[in-house]
Amino acid sequence: MKRIVLMLVALAGYALAQSELTSLAYEHNYELKALEAEVSALEKEVDISKIWENPMLSLGVNDIFLNEPLTRNKEMQNEAISLSQTIPTGGKLDIKASIAMQDVAIKKLELRAKKLEMQQEIGVLEQNYIRINQDLALVAKYEKILEDLKNAHLSYNTTAAHYVDTLNNTILQKNLAIEKKTLLRDKASIERKLESIIVAPVPEMSGHEGLLPYTLSDEEKLLEKTPKIQIQTLQSAKELLNLRYEKANKTPDVTVTLGYNRRQGRDDYAFLGVSVPLPIYGKENASIQKATLTHFASEQSVLNTHKQLLFELKDELLNKELQYDKLSLAKEVLHENEKMYEVLQSTALSQNDALLSLLNVLTQMLEAQKQINAYRFAYNESIIKIYTLLGEPL
């Protein structure tokens, strides 16, 4: 499998929209291809909606005897030909064309929303991949520290008490080995997930530490332009057009028929007819009532969607601040443990209990650094979600 090195810059200048994985997904993902084809199909529907119904051609004979089936009166043959055309009235075709254009606009917004969701999913997976690589580097770093400590401790003193400390060291090493296997499994799982999204071989990824930049302001105002709200707004406008169309249906279409009748032994004649449906059963009024209720429901959907997205936005903004605070606290904890580690290093090999204390501090340092990686990932994930929620490119 061809491997391509992908650098994910997480500092200023990081742009998820330019991610190679995102580009591959836009090019190969089957769901996006289906939506793009649906957009093209709906664009054709706009043209179709402007076309009149085909005329109706009728051919017939009026001289077949009932008492002698399929036998015609040769002396008084009567053949007729007619052409009928339904003429739409009340601006129905214009309304149908407007509805079709609304469908195109809605589907394009659905495509944009799907791309944003895919961009978010890929971005979160990339950030998780970075976190796993950082944790793997930590595990490797602490495995070496523990191995060096064990070797130094055994060469310094081989008493039973020191052997117990060495045993504790070995247990920590085994725990790190298990954690390493878990991280490698998670890393492989992310690669498989990405492959299912981009429908292509997954590039090899490596990334730099850092927090994603956040440059947004007036988030609630930006929320008005998010694709999900725009879709509901266009859907409501479409239902209003449907209501106009049902009202226009109260003006019946007119069917004009033009024909010619040839009669054997008698004069031929032409005929002209005009027909309209009679709205006597109240179907049109019922359709108008239904369209009115559907339009009202669509208006409520706009309000409901806005309310839900506003809640998600506020919740994610709070979560972003929370993760940043947790990250700051974890850095402080790491700093304090690093100072304690420096103090204990001088006595770790000479005092019986000092190595155990040193191992405890090492464990706390490892956990603090893992928490820093986890909180950094959670913070970046929150930023990606906010940008996607607002329909903003990263």
Coordinates of C-alpha atoms in Angstrom, one line a residue:
M1 CA 0.0 0.0 0.0
K2 CA 1.3 3.4 -1.0
R3 CA 2.0 5.5 2.1
I4 CA 1.8 9.3 2.0
V5 CA 3.2 11.4 4.8
L6 CA 0.5 13.8 6.0
M7 CA 1.5 16.7 8.3
L8 CA -1.4 18.0 10.4
V9 CA -0.5 21.5 11.5
A10 CA -2.4 22.2 14.7
L11 CA -1.0 25.6 15.4
A12 CA -1.9 28.9 13.6
G13 CA -2.4 28.2 9.9
Y14 CA -4.1 24.8 10.5
A15 CA -6.8 24.4 7.9
L16 CA -9.0 21.3 8.0
A17 CA -10.6 22.2 4.7
Q18 CA -7.1 21.6 3.1
S19 CA -6.6 18.2 4.8
E20 CA -5.7 15.5 2.3
L21 CA -8.1 13.1 4.0
T22 CA -11.0 15.6 3.6
S23 CA -10.1 16.1 -0.1
L24 CA -10.0 12.3 -0.6
A25 CA -13.4 12.0 1.1
Y26 CA -14.9 14.7 -1.2
E27 CA -13.5 12.9 -4.2
H28 CA -14.4 9.3 -3.4
N29 CA -17.1 9.0 -0.7
Y30 CA -20.2 7.2 -2.1
E31 CA -22.7 9.2 0.0
L32 CA -21.4 12.5 -1.3
K33 CA -21.5 11.2 -4.9
A34 CA -25.1 10.2 -4.4
L35 CA -26.0 13.6 -3.1
E36 CA -24.2 15.3 -6.0
A37 CA -26.2 13.1 -8.4
E38 CA -29.4 14.0 -6.7
V39 CA -28.6 17.7 -7.1
S40 CA -28.1 17.1 -10.8
A41 CA -31.4 15.2 -11.1
L42 CA -33.3 18.0 -9.3
E43 CA -31.7 20.6 -11.6
K44 CA -33.3 18.6 -14.5
E45 CA -36.6 18.7 -12.7
V46 CA -36.5 22.5 -12.9
D47 CA -36.5 22.3 -16.7
I48 CA -39.2 19.5 -16.7
S49 CA -41.5 21.5 -14.5
K50 CA -41.7 24.3 -17.1
I51 CA -42.9 22.0 -19.9
W52 CA -46.6 21.5 -20.8
E53 CA -48.1 18.1 -20.7
N54 CA -47.9 16.3 -24.1
P55 CA -51.0 16.7 -26.4
M56 CA -53.3 13.7 -26.7
L57 CA -53.9 12.3 -30.2
S58 CA -57.1 10.3 -30.7
L59 CA -58.0 8.1 -33.7
G60 CA -61.3 6.2 -34.0
V61 CA -64.1 4.9 -36.2
N62 CA -67.8 5.3 -35.5
D63 CA -69.4 2.7 -37.8
I64 CA -68.9 -0.7 -36.1
F65 CA -72.2 -2.6 -35.8
L66 CA -73.0 -4.2 -32.4
N67 CA -74.9 -7.0 -34.0
E68 CA -72.0 -7.8 -36.3
P69 CA -68.9 -7.3 -34.3
L70 CA -65.9 -5.9 -36.1
T71 CA -67.9 -5.4 -39.3
R72 CA -68.0 -1.8 -40.6
N73 CA -70.7 -0.1 -42.6
K74 CA -69.0 0.2 -46.0
E75 CA -71.5 2.6 -47.3
M76 CA -71.4 5.0 -44.3
Q77 CA -67.9 4.7 -43.0
N78 CA -67.0 7.3 -40.3
E79 CA -63.5 8.0 -39.2
A80 CA -62.4 10.7 -36.7
I81 CA -59.0 12.1 -35.7
S82 CA -58.6 14.7 -32.8
L83 CA -55.9 16.4 -30.9
S84 CA -56.3 17.5 -27.3
Q85 CA -54.0 19.9 -25.4
T86 CA -54.4 20.8 -21.7
I87 CA -53.5 24.4 -21.0
P88 CA -52.3 25.2 -17.5
T89 CA -53.9 28.2 -15.9
G90 CA -53.3 30.3 -12.7
G91 CA -49.5 30.4 -13.1
K92 CA -49.2 26.7 -12.0
L93 CA -46.1 26.1 -14.1
D94 CA -44.2 29.1 -12.7
I95 CA -45.1 27.9 -9.1
K96 CA -43.9 24.3 -9.9
A97 CA -40.7 25.7 -11.3
S98 CA -40.1 27.7 -8.2
I99 CA -40.8 24.6 -6.0
A100 CA -38.3 22.6 -8.1
M101 CA -35.7 25.4 -7.6
Q102 CA -36.3 25.3 -3.9
D103 CA -35.7 21.5 -4.0
V104 CA -32.4 22.1 -5.7
A105 CA -31.3 24.7 -3.1
I106 CA -32.3 22.4 -0.3
K107 CA -30.4 19.5 -1.7
K108 CA -27.3 21.7 -2.2
L109 CA -27.5 22.7 1.4
E110 CA -27.9 19.1 2.4
L111 CA -24.7 18.3 0.4
R112 CA -22.9 21.2 2.1
A113 CA -24.1 20.0 5.6
K114 CA -23.0 16.5 4.8
K115 CA -19.5 17.7 3.8
L116 CA -19.3 19.7 7.1
E117 CA -20.3 16.6 9.1
M118 CA -17.7 14.6 7.2
Q119 CA -15.1 17.3 7.8
Q120 CA -15.9 17.2 11.5
E121 CA -15.7 13.4 11.7
I122 CA -12.4 13.3 9.9
G123 CA -11.0 16.3 12.0
V124 CA -12.0 14.5 15.2
L125 CA -10.4 11.3 14.1
E126 CA -7.2 13.1 13.1
Q127 CA -7.0 14.8 16.5
N128 CA -7.6 11.5 18.2
Y129 CA -4.9 10.0 16.1
I130 CA -2.5 12.8 17.2
R131 CA -3.5 12.1 20.8
I132 CA -2.8 8.4 20.5
N133 CA 0.7 9.1 19.0
Q134 CA 1.4 11.5 21.8
D135 CA 0.4 8.8 24.4
L136 CA 2.5 6.2 22.6
A137 CA 5.5 8.6 22.8
L138 CA 4.8 9.0 26.5
V139 CA 4.7 5.2 27.0
A140 CA 8.0 4.8 25.2
K141 CA 9.6 7.6 27.3
Y142 CA 8.5 6.2 30.6
E143 CA 9.3 2.6 29.6
K144 CA 12.9 3.7 29.2
I145 CA 12.9 5.7 32.5
L146 CA 11.6 2.6 34.4
E147 CA 14.1 0.3 32.7
D148 CA 17.0 2.6 33.6
L149 CA 15.8 2.9 37.2
K150 CA 15.5 -0.8 37.5
N151 CA 19.0 -1.5 36.2
A152 CA 20.5 1.2 38.3
H153 CA 18.7 0.1 41.4
L154 CA 19.7 -3.6 41.0
S155 CA 23.3 -2.7 40.5
Y156 CA 23.3 -0.4 43.5
N157 CA 21.7 -2.7 46.1
T158 CA 20.4 -6.3 46.0
T159 CA 18.7 -6.5 49.5
A160 CA 15.2 -7.9 49.9
A161 CA 13.7 -4.5 50.5
H162 CA 15.2 -3.2 47.3
Y163 CA 14.0 -6.3 45.4
V164 CA 10.4 -5.4 46.4
D165 CA 10.9 -1.9 44.9
T166 CA 12.3 -3.5 41.8
L167 CA 9.2 -5.7 41.6
N168 CA 7.0 -2.7 41.7
N169 CA 9.0 -1.2 38.9
T170 CA 8.5 -4.3 36.8
I171 CA 4.7 -4.3 37.4
L172 CA 4.6 -0.7 36.2
Q173 CA 6.5 -1.7 33.0
K174 CA 4.0 -4.5 32.3
N175 CA 1.1 -2.1 32.8
L176 CA 2.8 0.3 30.3
A177 CA 3.2 -2.6 27.8
I178 CA -0.6 -3.4 28.1
E179 CA -1.4 0.3 27.6
K180 CA 0.8 0.4 24.5
K181 CA -1.1 -2.5 22.9
T182 CA -4.4 -0.8 23.7
L183 CA -3.2 2.4 22.0
L184 CA -2.0 0.5 19.0
R185 CA -5.3 -1.2 18.7
D186 CA -7.1 2.2 18.9
K187 CA -4.8 3.6 16.3
A188 CA -5.6 0.8 13.9
S189 CA -9.3 1.3 14.5
I190 CA -9.0 5.0 13.6
E191 CA -7.2 4.1 10.3
R192 CA -10.0 1.6 9.4
K193 CA -12.6 4.2 10.2
L194 CA -10.9 6.8 8.0
E195 CA -10.6 4.3 5.2
S196 CA -14.3 3.7 5.2
I197 CA -14.9 7.4 4.9
I198 CA -12.4 8.4 2.3
V199 CA -12.8 5.1 0.3
A200 CA -9.1 5.0 -0.4
P201 CA -5.9 3.8 1.3
V202 CA -5.3 5.8 4.5
P203 CA -2.3 8.0 4.4
E204 CA 0.3 7.8 7.2
M205 CA -0.4 10.6 9.6
S206 CA 1.8 12.5 12.0
G207 CA 1.0 15.7 13.8
H208 CA 2.4 18.5 16.0
E209 CA 1.2 19.3 19.5
G210 CA -0.9 22.4 20.0
L211 CA -4.3 23.8 20.3
L212 CA -6.5 24.7 17.3
P213 CA -6.9 28.5 16.9
Y214 CA -10.4 29.9 17.7
T215 CA -11.2 33.1 15.9
L216 CA -15.0 33.2 16.0
S217 CA -17.2 35.8 17.7
D218 CA -20.9 36.6 17.7
E219 CA -21.6 32.9 17.5
E220 CA -25.3 33.2 18.0
K221 CA -25.5 35.6 15.0
L222 CA -23.4 33.2 12.9
L223 CA -25.8 30.4 13.9
E224 CA -28.5 32.0 11.7
K225 CA -26.5 31.1 8.6
T226 CA -25.8 27.5 9.5
P227 CA -26.9 25.0 6.8
K228 CA -29.3 23.1 9.1
I229 CA -31.3 26.3 9.8
Q230 CA -31.1 27.4 6.1
I231 CA -32.5 24.0 5.1
Q232 CA -35.5 24.3 7.4
T233 CA -36.0 27.9 6.2
L234 CA -36.0 26.9 2.6
Q235 CA -38.3 24.0 3.4
S236 CA -40.8 26.4 5.0
A237 CA -40.6 28.6 1.9
K238 CA -41.2 25.6 -0.3
E239 CA -44.3 24.7 1.7
L240 CA -45.6 28.2 1.2
L241 CA -45.1 27.7 -2.5
N242 CA -47.0 24.4 -2.2
L243 CA -49.8 26.3 -0.6
R244 CA -49.9 28.8 -3.5
Y245 CA -49.9 25.9 -5.9
E246 CA -52.9 24.3 -4.2
K247 CA -54.8 27.6 -4.3
A248 CA -53.9 27.9 -8.0
N249 CA -55.5 24.5 -8.5
K250 CA -58.9 26.0 -7.7
T251 CA -58.6 27.6 -11.2
P252 CA -59.1 24.5 -13.3
D253 CA -56.8 23.8 -16.3
V254 CA -58.5 24.0 -19.7
T255 CA -58.4 21.2 -22.2
V256 CA -58.9 22.2 -25.9
T257 CA -59.7 19.5 -28.4
L258 CA -59.5 20.0 -32.2
G259 CA -60.7 17.2 -34.5
Y260 CA -61.8 16.1 -37.9
N261 CA -64.5 13.6 -38.9
R262 CA -64.6 12.0 -42.3
R263 CA -67.9 10.4 -43.3
Q264 CA -68.6 8.2 -46.3
G265 CA -71.5 9.5 -48.4
R266 CA -71.9 12.6 -46.3
D267 CA -70.2 15.8 -45.7
D268 CA -67.0 15.8 -43.6
Y269 CA -66.7 18.2 -40.6
A270 CA -64.3 19.5 -38.1
F271 CA -65.0 20.0 -34.4
L272 CA -63.6 22.1 -31.6
G273 CA -64.2 21.4 -27.9
V274 CA -63.2 22.9 -24.6
S275 CA -63.4 21.0 -21.3
V276 CA -62.7 21.8 -17.7
P277 CA -63.0 19.7 -14.5
L278 CA -65.8 20.6 -12.2
P279 CA -64.5 21.1 -8.6
I280 CA -67.7 19.9 -6.9
Y281 CA -66.4 17.4 -4.3
G282 CA -64.2 19.8 -2.3
K283 CA -60.9 18.1 -3.0
E284 CA -59.2 21.4 -3.8
N285 CA -60.3 23.0 -0.5
A286 CA -59.1 20.0 1.5
S287 CA -55.7 20.2 -0.3
I288 CA -55.5 23.8 0.6
Q289 CA -56.2 23.1 4.2
K290 CA -53.6 20.3 4.3
A291 CA -51.0 22.6 2.6
T292 CA -51.8 25.4 5.2
L293 CA -51.1 23.0 8.1
T294 CA -48.0 21.6 6.5
H295 CA -46.6 25.2 6.1
F296 CA -47.4 26.0 9.7
A297 CA -45.6 22.8 10.8
S298 CA -42.6 23.8 8.7
E299 CA -42.5 27.2 10.4
Q300 CA -42.4 25.5 13.8
S301 CA -39.6 23.2 12.6
V302 CA -37.5 26.3 11.8
L303 CA -38.0 27.6 15.4
N304 CA -37.4 24.2 16.9
T305 CA -34.2 23.6 14.9
H306 CA -32.9 27.1 15.9
K307 CA -33.6 26.4 19.5
Q308 CA -31.9 23.0 19.4
L309 CA -28.8 24.3 17.6
L310 CA -28.6 27.2 20.0
F311 CA -28.6 24.8 23.0
E312 CA -25.9 22.7 21.3
L313 CA -23.8 25.8 20.6
K314 CA -24.0 27.2 24.1
D315 CA -23.2 23.7 25.6
E316 CA -20.2 23.3 23.3
L317 CA -18.9 26.8 24.1
L318 CA -19.1 25.9 27.8
N319 CA -17.4 22.6 27.1
K320 CA -14.6 24.3 25.3
E321 CA -13.9 26.6 28.3
L322 CA -14.1 23.6 30.6
Q323 CA -11.6 21.6 28.7
Y324 CA -9.2 24.5 28.6
D325 CA -9.4 24.9 32.4
K326 CA -8.8 21.2 32.8
L327 CA -5.8 21.4 30.5
S328 CA -4.4 24.3 32.6
L329 CA -4.9 22.4 35.8
A330 CA -3.3 19.2 34.4
K331 CA -0.2 21.3 33.4
E332 CA 0.1 22.6 37.0
V333 CA -0.2 19.1 38.4
L334 CA 2.5 17.9 36.0
H335 CA 4.8 20.8 37.0
E336 CA 4.4 20.0 40.7
N337 CA 5.2 16.3 40.2
E338 CA 8.2 17.2 38.1
K339 CA 9.6 19.2 41.0
M340 CA 8.9 16.3 43.4
Y341 CA 10.6 13.9 41.0
E342 CA 13.8 16.0 41.0
V343 CA 13.9 16.0 44.8
L344 CA 13.4 12.2 45.0
Q345 CA 16.0 11.4 42.4
S346 CA 18.9 12.1 44.7
T347 CA 17.8 9.5 47.3
A348 CA 15.9 7.0 45.2
L349 CA 18.8 4.5 45.1
S350 CA 20.1 4.8 48.7
Q351 CA 16.9 4.7 50.8
N352 CA 14.5 1.8 50.9
D353 CA 11.3 3.8 50.5
A354 CA 12.6 6.4 48.2
L355 CA 12.3 4.3 45.1
L356 CA 8.7 3.5 45.8
S357 CA 7.9 7.2 46.2
L358 CA 9.8 7.9 43.0
L359 CA 7.7 5.3 41.2
N360 CA 4.5 6.8 42.6
V361 CA 5.6 10.3 41.4
L362 CA 6.5 8.8 38.0
T363 CA 3.0 7.3 37.7
Q364 CA 1.4 10.6 38.6
M365 CA 3.5 12.4 36.0
L366 CA 2.5 9.9 33.4
E367 CA -1.2 10.3 34.2
A368 CA -0.9 14.1 34.2
Q369 CA 0.7 14.1 30.8
K370 CA -1.9 11.7 29.5
Q371 CA -4.6 14.0 30.9
I372 CA -2.9 16.9 29.1
N373 CA -3.1 15.0 25.8
A374 CA -6.7 14.0 26.5
Y375 CA -7.8 17.5 27.5
R376 CA -6.0 19.0 24.5
F377 CA -7.9 16.6 22.2
A378 CA -11.2 17.4 23.9
Y379 CA -10.6 21.1 23.5
N380 CA -9.7 20.7 19.8
E381 CA -12.7 18.4 19.3
S382 CA -15.0 21.0 20.8
I383 CA -13.6 23.7 18.5
I384 CA -14.2 21.4 15.4
K385 CA -17.7 20.8 16.5
I386 CA -18.4 24.5 17.0
Y387 CA -17.1 25.4 13.6
T388 CA -19.1 22.6 12.0
L389 CA -22.2 23.6 13.9
L390 CA -21.9 27.2 12.6
G391 CA -21.1 26.1 9.1
E392 CA -17.7 27.8 9.2
P393 CA -14.6 26.4 7.5
L394 CA -11.7 25.6 9.8

